[in-house]
XYZ file of C-alpha atoms in Angstrom:
787
model
C 0.254 -0.385 0.082
C 1.269 3.124 -1.227
C 1.495 6.126 1.695
C -1.315 7.964 0.482
C -3.377 4.552 1.229
C -2.886 3.726 4.111
C -3.026 7.587 5.761
C -6.844 7.244 4.531
C -7.397 3.620 5.285
C -6.733 3.593 8.801
C -7.186 7.875 9.309
C -3.207 8.647 10.444
C -1.090 10.906 9.416
C 1.191 10.800 6.239
C 4.261 11.174 8.371
C 3.471 8.019 10.740
C 2.447 6.565 7.815
C 6.291 7.035 6.627
C 7.433 6.128 9.318
C 5.529 2.614 8.948
C 7.001 2.328 5.755
C 10.533 3.097 6.898
C 10.163 0.547 8.819
C 8.643 -2.062 6.046
C 5.496 -2.548 7.763
C 3.863 -1.577 4.311
C 1.411 -4.310 3.279
C -2.142 -4.302 4.592
C -0.914 -8.173 6.504
C 2.318 -6.565 7.950
C -0.142 -3.457 8.964
C -3.591 -5.101 10.997
C -0.615 -6.707 12.546
C 1.345 -4.633 13.974
C -1.531 -1.952 15.034
C -4.365 -5.391 15.927
C -2.022 -7.878 17.054
C -4.353 -10.851 17.435
C -4.303 -14.824 18.967
C -3.477 -15.584 15.260
C 0.333 -13.616 15.993
C 1.387 -16.510 18.366
C 3.142 -19.177 16.341
C 2.468 -22.612 16.749
C 5.402 -23.387 19.885
C 5.495 -27.029 18.120
C 8.230 -25.484 15.355
C 9.938 -24.221 17.733
C 13.033 -27.266 17.348
C 12.611 -29.672 20.187
C 9.413 -28.065 21.599
C 8.322 -31.856 21.325
C 10.542 -33.869 22.914
C 10.287 -31.123 25.726
C 6.451 -31.326 26.343
C 7.011 -35.397 26.201
C 10.058 -35.097 29.018
C 8.026 -32.561 31.316
C 4.576 -34.459 31.081
C 7.020 -38.303 32.014
C 8.211 -35.996 34.825
C 5.268 -35.499 35.757
C 3.473 -38.306 35.458
C 6.212 -40.403 37.483
C 6.009 -37.622 39.928
C 9.903 -37.143 39.002
C 12.112 -33.998 41.449
C 12.215 -30.802 39.000
C 13.900 -27.950 39.130
C 13.164 -24.835 37.408
C 16.536 -23.059 37.083
C 16.783 -19.474 36.021
C 18.906 -15.741 35.643
C 18.729 -13.320 37.897
C 17.744 -10.376 36.015
C 13.887 -9.502 34.834
C 13.869 -11.764 31.865
C 15.760 -14.544 34.133
C 13.023 -14.369 37.127
C 9.365 -14.085 35.259
C 10.677 -16.781 33.026
C 11.342 -18.866 36.523
C 8.256 -17.595 37.715
C 5.772 -18.325 34.530
C 7.134 -21.639 34.850
C 6.765 -22.437 38.722
C 3.097 -21.083 38.607
C 1.976 -23.548 36.238
C 3.407 -25.789 37.763
C 1.428 -25.044 40.543
C -1.918 -24.315 38.897
C -1.078 -28.173 38.164
C -0.817 -29.045 41.503
C 2.847 -30.138 40.965
C 5.724 -28.921 43.016
C 8.848 -27.823 41.502
C 11.415 -26.732 43.481
C 13.255 -23.660 41.687
C 16.931 -22.023 41.626
C 18.154 -18.103 40.441
C 22.271 -18.661 41.518
C 24.046 -15.863 43.729
C 26.390 -13.333 41.077
C 28.700 -13.013 43.483
C 28.100 -16.730 44.643
C 27.557 -18.865 41.711
C 28.272 -16.441 38.443
C 26.390 -16.263 35.673
C 24.525 -19.513 34.077
C 25.431 -23.643 35.201
C 28.321 -23.444 36.771
C 30.517 -27.025 38.044
C 30.168 -26.056 41.040
C 26.335 -24.824 41.186
C 25.445 -27.999 40.216
C 27.539 -29.957 42.793
C 25.410 -27.787 45.611
C 21.808 -27.866 43.431
C 22.297 -31.944 43.555
C 23.334 -31.715 47.473
C 20.138 -29.568 48.094
C 17.749 -30.926 46.017
C 18.163 -33.648 44.220
C 16.700 -33.177 41.042
C 16.179 -35.504 38.129
C 15.442 -32.824 36.285
C 16.505 -30.088 35.424
C 14.671 -27.048 33.255
C 16.831 -23.876 33.028
C 15.679 -20.435 30.993
C 17.477 -17.702 29.742
C 20.471 -19.648 30.293
C 22.507 -23.108 29.633
C 23.051 -22.516 26.141
C 27.208 -22.300 26.737
C 27.262 -24.465 29.130
C 28.296 -28.327 27.315
C 30.638 -28.635 29.907
C 28.147 -28.763 32.636
C 25.012 -30.082 31.668
C 27.474 -33.436 30.941
C 28.806 -33.963 34.205
C 24.910 -33.127 35.419
C 24.767 -36.092 33.718
C 27.484 -38.485 35.571
C 24.973 -36.997 39.519
C 21.753 -38.633 37.503
C 20.666 -35.270 36.838
C 18.995 -34.886 33.492
C 18.989 -31.049 31.934
C 16.971 -29.361 29.276
C 17.972 -26.037 28.435
C 15.454 -22.956 26.480
C 17.947 -20.298 26.010
C 17.331 -17.642 23.901
C 20.938 -16.248 24.051
C 23.204 -16.910 20.439
C 23.997 -20.240 19.895
C 28.066 -21.080 20.827
C 30.296 -23.364 18.515
C 29.428 -26.931 21.327
C 25.980 -26.764 21.841
C 24.912 -28.840 25.402
C 23.607 -32.490 24.541
C 20.621 -33.797 24.797
C 16.794 -31.425 24.856
C 18.078 -28.347 23.734
C 15.376 -25.280 23.110
C 16.156 -21.895 21.600
C 14.718 -20.199 18.664
C 18.206 -19.477 16.883
C 18.746 -22.796 16.652
C 19.111 -23.754 13.502
C 17.119 -25.841 11.079
C 14.272 -24.199 12.547
C 10.830 -24.290 11.202
C 9.911 -21.317 13.614
C 9.703 -18.161 12.100
C 10.438 -15.435 15.206
C 14.016 -15.696 16.196
C 13.899 -13.463 18.626
C 11.502 -14.472 21.650
C 13.268 -14.005 24.719
C 13.535 -16.089 27.861
C 10.673 -15.426 29.340
C 8.942 -15.576 25.754
C 10.580 -18.977 25.597
C 8.123 -19.897 28.768
C 5.235 -18.440 27.357
C 5.587 -21.167 24.504
C 6.401 -23.934 26.514
C 2.771 -23.336 27.939
C 1.040 -23.068 25.141
C 2.705 -26.302 24.552
C 1.823 -27.888 26.931
C -1.593 -26.556 27.732
C -2.563 -24.194 24.748
C -2.982 -20.469 24.225
C -5.522 -20.298 26.512
C -4.111 -21.482 29.190
C -0.792 -19.302 28.950
C -2.797 -16.053 28.343
C -2.771 -16.172 31.914
C 1.018 -15.368 32.042
C 1.512 -12.833 29.322
C 1.747 -9.928 31.628
C 4.602 -11.470 33.060
C 6.261 -11.702 29.835
C 4.924 -8.472 28.351
C 6.867 -6.724 30.937
C 10.635 -9.423 30.749
C 10.211 -8.849 27.469
C 10.006 -4.658 27.196
C 13.058 -5.495 30.372
C 14.957 -7.813 28.398
C 15.199 -5.236 24.938
C 14.528 -7.468 22.168
C 13.279 -6.444 19.347
C 9.207 -5.276 20.201
C 8.132 -6.648 15.955
C 6.404 -10.041 15.170
C 5.307 -12.063 17.648
C 6.957 -10.064 20.917
C 5.030 -7.191 20.313
C 2.123 -9.112 20.525
C 2.843 -10.567 23.441
C 3.606 -7.071 24.413
C 0.448 -5.130 23.224
C -1.533 -7.810 24.212
C -0.278 -8.580 27.490
C -0.324 -4.756 28.363
C -4.274 -4.877 27.401
C -5.286 -6.222 30.546
C -2.651 -5.471 33.449
C -5.062 -5.556 36.091
C -6.388 -9.618 35.441
C -2.994 -10.754 34.266
C 0.327 -9.587 36.474
C 0.193 -10.693 39.507
C -0.545 -9.186 42.869
C 3.202 -7.898 43.720
C 3.940 -6.568 40.693
C 0.544 -5.032 40.556
C 1.675 -3.397 44.069
C 5.127 -2.417 42.721
C 2.973 -0.744 39.642
C 1.245 1.278 42.323
C 4.154 1.539 45.023
C 5.887 3.685 41.914
C 2.948 5.886 40.917
C 2.097 3.726 37.587
C -1.038 3.200 35.765
C -1.546 -0.251 34.664
C -2.070 1.130 31.445
C 2.333 2.219 31.768
C 3.680 2.747 28.508
C 6.806 0.333 27.684
C 9.157 3.698 28.542
C 7.282 3.313 31.988
C 7.884 0.115 32.235
C 11.524 -0.233 30.819
C 13.009 2.813 32.427
C 11.385 3.158 36.758
C 9.659 -0.748 37.178
C 12.061 -3.367 35.594
C 15.361 -1.258 37.593
C 13.740 -2.507 40.404
C 12.714 -5.584 40.006
C 16.333 -6.248 38.820
C 17.912 -4.783 41.742
C 18.251 -7.795 43.698
C 19.261 -9.622 41.348
C 22.172 -7.080 40.456
C 22.972 -7.119 44.699
C 22.781 -10.892 44.372
C 19.091 -12.539 46.231
C 17.416 -12.669 43.172
C 14.379 -14.222 44.825
C 13.886 -11.616 45.929
C 12.483 -10.142 42.570
C 10.516 -13.258 42.625
C 8.860 -13.083 45.715
C 6.680 -10.402 43.808
C 5.741 -13.391 40.428
C 4.534 -16.228 43.006
C 4.015 -14.918 46.771
C 0.522 -13.591 47.658
C 0.836 -12.057 51.226
C -0.047 -8.251 51.437
C 2.183 -7.688 53.889
C 5.424 -9.782 52.474
C 4.809 -8.121 49.411
C 4.931 -4.842 50.750
C 8.237 -5.766 52.795
C 9.170 -6.938 49.536
C 8.703 -3.838 47.889
C 10.275 -2.200 50.324
C 14.059 -3.875 49.480
C 13.291 -3.814 46.437
C 13.589 0.030 46.826
C 16.481 -0.432 48.942
C 18.802 -2.779 46.534
C 17.580 -0.344 43.360
C 19.220 2.936 46.317
C 22.729 1.713 46.907
C 22.339 0.343 42.977
C 21.801 3.071 42.216
C 25.167 4.155 44.988
C 27.299 1.948 43.339
C 26.705 2.455 39.791
C 27.565 6.182 40.465
C 31.014 5.476 42.173
C 32.065 2.623 39.051
C 30.650 5.840 36.647
C 33.125 8.490 38.016
C 35.643 6.203 38.594
C 36.474 4.914 35.064
C 36.023 9.022 33.711
C 38.422 9.771 36.015
C 40.316 6.819 34.382
C 39.567 8.429 30.917
C 40.992 11.605 31.750
C 44.421 9.812 32.859
C 44.076 8.311 28.691
C 44.183 9.761 25.127
C 40.527 8.257 23.925
C 41.794 8.746 21.226
C 44.261 6.266 20.821
C 41.847 3.007 21.725
C 38.400 1.971 19.873
C 37.154 -0.023 23.352
C 36.860 1.099 26.677
C 38.227 -1.777 28.537
C 39.150 -1.498 32.701
C 38.903 -3.752 35.625
C 39.237 -3.281 39.683
C 38.672 -5.511 43.037
C 36.267 -2.230 44.381
C 34.001 -3.097 41.497
C 30.873 -4.737 42.067
C 30.474 -6.968 39.370
C 26.512 -6.513 40.044
C 25.686 -3.335 38.408
C 29.075 -2.973 35.467
C 26.318 -4.275 32.684
C 24.622 -0.880 33.635
C 28.026 1.573 33.742
C 29.023 -0.250 30.599
C 26.359 0.392 28.787
C 26.482 4.186 29.609
C 30.015 4.605 29.179
C 29.234 2.885 25.638
C 26.975 5.402 24.775
C 28.862 8.493 25.963
C 31.951 7.449 24.360
C 30.900 5.599 21.585
C 32.512 2.579 21.932
C 32.478 -0.840 22.953
C 33.531 -0.991 26.334
C 34.505 -3.934 28.676
C 34.121 -3.583 32.405
C 35.737 -6.280 34.655
C 35.140 -7.058 39.002
C 39.265 -8.893 40.004
C 37.903 -11.559 42.063
C 40.225 -13.982 43.155
C 43.280 -14.063 40.077
C 40.379 -13.660 38.199
C 38.172 -10.914 36.411
C 34.207 -11.034 35.345
C 33.107 -8.502 32.952
C 30.330 -7.012 31.045
C 30.428 -6.074 27.550
C 28.227 -3.785 25.560
C 28.482 -2.527 22.352
C 27.496 0.257 20.067
C 25.656 0.533 16.584
C 26.835 -1.984 14.327
C 30.132 -2.923 16.351
C 29.639 -6.935 17.336
C 30.953 -7.157 20.200
C 29.687 -10.782 20.807
C 32.521 -11.182 17.468
C 35.094 -9.499 18.957
C 35.208 -10.821 22.099
C 34.794 -14.436 20.870
C 37.866 -13.863 18.227
C 40.290 -14.404 21.937
C 39.115 -17.592 22.978
C 42.606 -18.377 24.113
C 41.950 -16.296 27.033
C 38.231 -16.481 27.775
C 37.677 -18.309 30.803
C 34.271 -18.543 30.186
C 31.671 -16.314 27.770
C 27.922 -15.935 26.002
C 26.252 -13.005 25.326
C 25.339 -11.806 21.272
C 25.762 -8.798 19.202
C 25.030 -5.926 21.826
C 25.428 -7.329 24.977
C 27.761 -10.172 26.257
C 28.680 -11.406 30.002
C 32.557 -13.412 30.292
C 35.746 -13.967 32.452
C 39.232 -13.867 31.781
C 42.510 -14.443 34.481
C 43.333 -11.649 35.522
C 47.452 -12.388 34.416
C 45.723 -11.798 30.651
C 44.530 -8.574 30.765
C 46.828 -6.558 29.164
C 46.235 -9.444 26.317
C 42.091 -8.665 26.367
C 42.930 -5.445 25.765
C 45.715 -5.496 22.892
C 44.071 -7.899 21.422
C 40.899 -6.472 22.303
C 41.339 -2.439 20.072
C 43.418 -4.824 17.687
C 40.471 -6.604 15.719
C 38.465 -3.799 16.418
C 41.053 -2.005 14.130
C 41.083 -4.433 11.966
C 37.498 -5.074 11.697
C 36.140 -1.398 11.208
C 37.149 1.904 10.306
C 36.751 5.272 12.164
C 34.273 6.803 11.110
C 32.218 3.831 13.004
C 34.046 5.135 16.560
C 31.944 8.004 15.520
C 28.615 9.223 17.054
C 25.481 9.908 15.032
C 22.613 12.070 15.584
C 20.303 8.957 14.475
C 16.961 10.274 14.030
C 13.425 9.069 11.471
C 12.905 11.927 10.125
C 13.005 15.414 9.221
C 10.041 17.559 10.114
C 9.579 21.740 9.646
C 7.548 23.622 12.862
C 4.407 23.879 10.746
C 3.945 20.232 10.772
C 3.774 19.726 14.493
C 0.927 19.663 15.810
C -1.276 17.111 18.428
C -2.967 15.325 15.748
C 0.416 14.158 14.866
C 1.364 13.805 18.674
C -1.736 11.308 18.757
C -1.205 9.191 15.659
C 2.034 8.144 17.111
C 0.657 6.427 19.350
C 0.112 3.655 17.574
C 3.696 1.904 17.333
C 3.717 2.068 20.978
C 4.705 0.101 22.903
C 8.101 1.150 21.625
C 11.135 -0.225 22.047
C 14.046 -2.146 21.122
C 13.884 -2.818 16.935
C 10.681 -0.478 17.304
C 12.237 3.091 18.900
C 10.333 6.057 19.891
C 10.228 7.924 16.493
C 13.236 11.098 16.508
C 12.401 14.002 14.965
C 15.137 16.425 13.574
C 14.254 19.838 13.516
C 15.733 23.224 12.939
C 15.953 25.653 16.027
C 15.101 29.386 14.259
C 16.530 32.340 14.896
C 13.431 33.240 16.197
C 13.620 31.158 19.539
C 13.814 32.169 22.774
C 16.359 29.724 25.025
C 17.088 30.229 28.803
C 17.614 28.126 31.612
C 14.276 26.742 33.224
C 15.083 28.623 36.668
C 13.911 26.085 39.561
C 16.401 24.077 37.309
C 19.295 26.008 35.521
C 21.244 22.632 34.211
C 17.793 22.621 31.521
C 17.439 24.466 28.715
C 13.807 25.564 27.530
C 13.885 26.865 23.863
C 10.236 28.352 22.398
C 9.738 28.258 18.649
C 6.637 28.952 17.620
C 3.783 26.140 18.428
C 6.714 24.000 20.668
C 7.884 23.895 23.571
C 11.474 22.418 23.961
C 12.776 21.256 26.659
C 16.700 19.214 26.921
C 17.608 18.051 30.391
C 21.100 18.927 31.413
C 22.677 20.697 28.575
C 23.531 23.993 30.007
C 26.434 22.953 28.451
C 25.396 23.869 25.359
C 23.519 27.068 25.920
C 26.517 29.071 24.788
C 26.722 26.916 21.317
C 22.567 27.594 20.467
C 23.120 31.236 21.363
C 25.913 31.550 19.199
C 26.053 29.415 16.283
C 24.400 28.410 13.521
C 22.183 25.426 11.560
C 21.452 24.767 14.946
C 19.028 20.836 15.047
C 17.813 19.140 17.282
C 16.901 15.948 18.129
C 13.470 15.296 19.418
C 10.593 13.225 20.353
C 7.174 14.355 20.867
C 4.747 14.551 23.531
C 1.479 16.057 24.718
C 1.789 18.732 27.481
C -1.316 18.918 29.238
C -1.557 22.239 31.620
C -4.112 23.851 33.573
C -6.764 21.913 30.946
C -5.011 23.391 27.564
C -2.907 20.716 25.266
C 0.263 21.748 23.626
C 3.120 19.467 22.191
C 6.463 19.311 23.874
C 9.645 18.503 22.674
C 12.507 16.523 24.652
C 15.579 16.268 23.058
C 17.592 13.652 22.648
C 20.616 14.761 20.482
C 21.744 18.372 19.486
C 23.890 20.086 17.251
C 25.510 22.900 15.896
C 26.997 24.637 12.875
C 29.500 26.962 12.874
C 29.307 29.870 15.397
C 28.240 33.187 13.667
C 27.979 35.351 16.908
C 31.043 36.521 19.123
C 29.753 37.101 22.258
C 31.128 40.063 23.951
C 35.155 40.957 23.192
C 34.819 41.983 26.113
C 34.552 37.951 28.101
C 36.893 36.535 24.755
C 39.309 39.148 25.536
C 39.345 38.115 29.391
C 39.827 34.048 28.102
C 43.185 35.042 26.343
C 44.052 37.872 28.957
C 44.271 34.788 31.584
C 47.320 32.785 29.695
C 49.515 35.204 31.817
C 48.145 34.111 35.152
C 50.945 30.460 34.898
C 54.208 30.918 36.461
C 55.519 27.828 35.238
C 57.621 27.705 32.091
C 58.016 23.961 32.033
C 56.561 22.808 28.553
C 57.125 21.396 24.946
C 55.938 22.786 22.246
C 56.585 22.659 18.756
C 56.568 25.876 15.987
C 54.683 26.383 13.111
C 54.072 28.677 10.432
C 51.010 29.739 9.935
C 51.361 29.690 6.816
C 50.687 25.470 7.728
C 47.263 26.250 8.976
C 46.294 24.441 6.200
C 48.026 21.492 6.025
C 47.283 20.600 9.974
C 43.667 20.298 8.602
C 44.284 18.444 5.988
C 45.846 15.461 8.126
C 43.308 16.022 10.400
C 40.893 15.068 7.694
C 42.122 11.624 7.238
C 41.991 10.917 11.438
C 38.910 11.854 12.393
C 40.265 11.970 16.230
C 42.698 13.385 17.739
C 43.355 16.596 16.564
C 41.826 19.776 18.650
C 41.986 24.107 16.847
C 42.591 26.016 19.511
C 41.342 29.914 18.411
C 41.640 32.598 21.287
C 39.920 35.197 18.919
C 36.618 36.243 17.261
C 38.878 36.506 14.199
C 40.854 33.993 13.786
C 38.017 31.332 14.698
C 36.953 33.102 11.027
C 39.385 33.025 9.225
C 40.140 28.724 10.226
C 36.780 28.248 9.181
C 37.342 29.667 6.041
C 40.110 27.060 5.758
C 38.175 23.997 6.652
C 36.645 21.863 3.618
C 34.749 19.286 6.087
C 32.686 18.814 9.327
C 34.164 19.532 12.807
C 33.303 20.000 15.628
C 33.024 23.472 16.964
C 32.830 24.398 20.533
C 32.514 27.275 22.249
C 34.738 28.443 25.950
C 34.437 24.192 26.742
C 34.427 21.183 24.747
C 31.721 19.316 25.639
C 32.635 15.864 24.116
C 35.373 13.729 25.370
C 35.291 11.231 22.796
C 38.499 12.716 20.700
C 36.515 13.388 18.003
C 38.108 16.473 16.025
C 37.076 19.974 17.181
C 37.859 23.844 17.100
C 36.752 25.172 20.169
C 37.103 29.491 20.424
C 38.231 30.819 23.797
C 38.204 27.418 25.755
C 37.448 28.989 29.700
C 38.733 26.062 31.104
C 41.840 22.554 29.978
C 38.017 19.762 30.264
C 38.747 17.055 27.747
C 41.812 18.721 26.650
C 43.272 15.225 27.179
C 40.986 13.422 24.884
C 43.537 14.406 22.039
C 46.594 13.554 20.263
C 47.708 17.359 18.774
C 46.374 19.802 20.422
C 47.073 23.165 17.326
C 46.597 26.958 19.070
C 46.092 29.258 16.406
C 46.723 32.249 17.749
C 49.926 33.234 19.622
C 50.624 32.020 23.251
C 51.297 34.839 25.711
C 52.897 33.122 28.207
C 55.199 29.902 28.641
C 53.433 28.958 31.715
C 50.152 28.793 29.547
C 51.422 25.859 27.427
C 52.802 24.673 30.997
C 49.628 24.832 32.640
C 47.635 23.069 29.136
C 50.550 20.081 29.708
C 49.600 18.647 32.761
C 45.906 18.292 31.535
C 46.773 16.529 28.473
C 49.916 14.286 26.714
C 49.080 15.618 23.317
C 51.507 17.475 21.461
C 51.393 20.979 21.154
C 52.302 23.078 18.274
C 52.158 26.633 18.705
C 52.438 30.020 15.568
C 56.106 31.447 15.440
C 54.689 34.179 13.652
C 51.199 35.584 15.069
C 51.028 38.035 17.541
C 48.446 38.413 20.146
C 45.722 40.301 19.945
C 46.835 43.370 22.886
C 43.312 45.150 23.134
C 43.796 42.475 25.736
C 45.611 44.742 28.167
C 43.398 48.309 27.229
C 41.819 49.322 29.560
C 42.972 47.365 32.516
C 43.181 49.644 35.933
C 45.560 48.723 38.112
C 44.638 51.035 41.715
C 43.883 49.695 44.749
C 40.404 51.490 44.593
C 39.276 49.091 41.804
C 40.477 45.755 43.377
C 38.708 46.577 46.562
C 35.189 46.779 44.712
C 36.029 43.183 42.914
C 37.428 41.997 46.797
C 34.584 43.550 48.127
C 31.999 41.937 46.143
C 34.116 38.694 46.347
C 34.806 38.107 49.890
C 30.466 38.336 50.688
C 30.205 36.073 47.696
C 32.376 33.500 49.287
C 31.262 33.855 52.770
C 27.819 32.530 51.174
C 29.484 29.090 50.282
C 27.082 29.303 46.591
C 28.794 26.727 43.836
C 28.999 28.629 40.714
C 30.973 26.269 36.874
C 33.541 28.827 36.135
C 34.623 32.524 36.791
C 32.799 34.151 34.409
C 29.374 32.440 35.784
C 30.678 33.562 39.239
C 31.718 37.203 37.401
C 27.772 37.322 35.967
C 26.107 36.708 39.538
C 28.410 39.849 40.993
C 28.760 42.629 38.275
C 26.998 41.579 34.911
C 23.215 42.918 36.982
C 25.170 46.077 38.874
C 23.030 48.722 38.155
C 24.226 51.541 36.907
C 26.001 50.872 34.621
C 29.300 52.949 34.876
C 29.888 50.466 38.377
C 30.544 47.623 36.490
C 33.770 45.680 36.041
C 34.789 44.722 32.760
C 35.356 40.899 32.630
C 38.416 40.917 31.588
C 38.892 44.104 34.903
C 37.448 41.292 36.963
C 39.875 37.797 36.220
C 42.574 40.241 36.782
C 41.305 40.831 40.144
C 40.963 37.694 40.773
C 44.260 36.110 39.519
C 45.958 38.369 41.762
C 44.169 37.773 44.734
C 44.356 33.542 43.766
C 48.141 34.674 43.393
C 48.268 36.201 46.761
C 46.328 33.688 48.457
C 43.880 35.520 49.654
C 40.792 33.471 48.028
C 41.100 30.289 46.274
C 38.580 27.952 44.428
C 37.676 24.983 45.881
C 35.983 22.402 43.618
C 36.256 20.674 40.558
C 35.798 20.544 36.586
C 32.315 21.685 37.403
C 31.455 23.273 40.097
C 33.568 25.356 42.292
C 33.135 27.370 45.810
C 34.860 30.206 46.408
C 37.109 30.412 50.186
C 38.224 33.643 51.335
C 41.579 32.784 53.459
C 41.714 35.522 56.584
C 43.817 37.441 57.380
C 45.930 37.795 54.624
C 47.804 41.136 54.270
C 50.025 41.761 50.470
C 50.467 44.584 48.656
C 49.140 43.791 44.787
C 52.662 44.233 43.514
C 54.425 41.741 45.619
C 51.829 39.132 42.619
C 53.612 38.311 40.264
C 50.214 37.991 37.957
C 49.911 42.023 38.918
C 53.828 42.744 37.478
C 53.277 40.552 34.804
C 50.291 42.154 33.624
C 51.143 45.426 34.417
C 54.834 44.784 31.828
C 52.277 43.418 28.890
C 50.330 46.375 29.246
C 53.035 49.273 29.132
C 55.289 46.978 26.629
C 52.146 47.351 24.240
C 51.803 50.859 24.793
C 55.076 51.364 23.388
């Protein structure tokens, strides 16, 4: 069907029809299946290879009253799959044991030690694995020697050697089943369907839908049916404990897939991440409200603890990245004996997304490294790690995520070989983060009807993501920070209000650049009965800087080059006529080149030489990926360590500045031999005692309040920028001069990190201004400029 035909027949926006078409949903049959999934979307479970054998074996066990144990995994999928089978067998008055491994004690999946423990504690005749086991061939064989049969049901990628006996996995070769991407719980649902039929199996669709969302499998085909049909009646098909968890988190029974993925699933996952997944299983199989309330409280505590651990590991990893040159690496690989293995996957995913590089994080335990790997875009981390079989102790996963164990002694080999594999199989372009979106929209195309029609794409998730649209922010758009939340930016453009959360660092660029593109999700906003459209920013890209902010500001930042006293530095000299050569070299490398401009004039001249796309920054380098960039008037050295070559386009005012740069990067520094500094930076500077006294008074009052500020310009704006009458305003370059003299004399000091500072006053320090080396140096430069 054409776009026009689909739009007319289903009364939906042509824009939404284009999205459906781009997702290969075009025929009438596929459209009906996608928009209105029903029972016909559930395939015959007996088309799954070996399902008939599994059903026969289960029925035999039930008839002979054998001892059966369900062996799950500790995430939402493993817990949910275990719950479905346990609840099914309970409904048949057939008692089964279950075991969810403790990730700290047992590790992932079946192990020899775990099998021994299960034999001793439960002595089962049959173990049915759910959401694990496909990589456990030797463990299955070992179990046989103890008289235990293991039937494996799993959904992970197929390894070279699979377990003997009954194995059910939609990814097995020789498969009639038409859909490969069921999660572990989806497969448990199919087992019940095979045993009892679809009517009974649908009683577990609520559980299966949550796990399918949480496990990030494609929300297409049968998975979409599981989720969409399962979500229709959560009130009746969810266990009591799960419904109570909805209520605790203020989620309605018609919650979106996004809410389930980001607000509900992490709470359930917290139990397994912190060690004991059986706490989460209680939500599914217990009915006592007091017990369930205690369980939910425990999950909340575990989740808070998990969040704290994630922050600790993330901060540690970021600090390490600041000490290496990320542009030299195709993967991020770190290990630590202090990291909690339960949350490494979460942090690895965050780092991979932030740096657009596959990430492997290890925890150290008894001479072994237990790791979680996450990947990006089209980089297959499963293949990359599989190429190192000689160092792998255990390993399993798929293209985007994996778990592995290696000996600590093999860490360096693993790091080197992984980077080598990625270099050989991928180009530098594959590691460049792209701003992905579904369609470009004009503001005139956005209205409430479009937002309403987009709802038909729900439930959204893996391979059926929420649509992201690219819009151009018009020149007339207003841009400001939220008064109560200054780290968030709001923009208003015609009929659309836009919110960019935690994006303060983009504020200067949005106010000074051209080609400002927003990648946004559209939502309905309702306030006091009035409905409107809201855009939630998912990505920001800007072009060249076209508006030089206050020249005094740029000169003030440039002036700061005089305020460093050390002169130990290494830098190479070049002639400015050779700047184009550096630009051409950077074009071929993609990563590791930073060009620094101190004046708007030199920045404009640099852009005229540039004939390809490069990141443009002002005041601060926002990205720490090491992607080639030009920065105008950097007000800090943040992320300088991500580059291999830093080329200063303007003259450097003092060798001490280069020495300070060298403390923040191992890059080679290149300084123009024949450039002249803009001496306007010292024009009009005052050296009299009264000027310094005025500045001191304001700084002293501010420091007593112990308020945070982001950089010296933010401090300046709080102190002087709004002073009235205007003649009382202190220019920024005068302010940084006074502040630097005070710091040099020890009267004030700035305490904090790159993003948050506090001004501290050191009382009872009395020194003359001319005892400051900064004061004397600036005075000398001003006198020299006047000759």
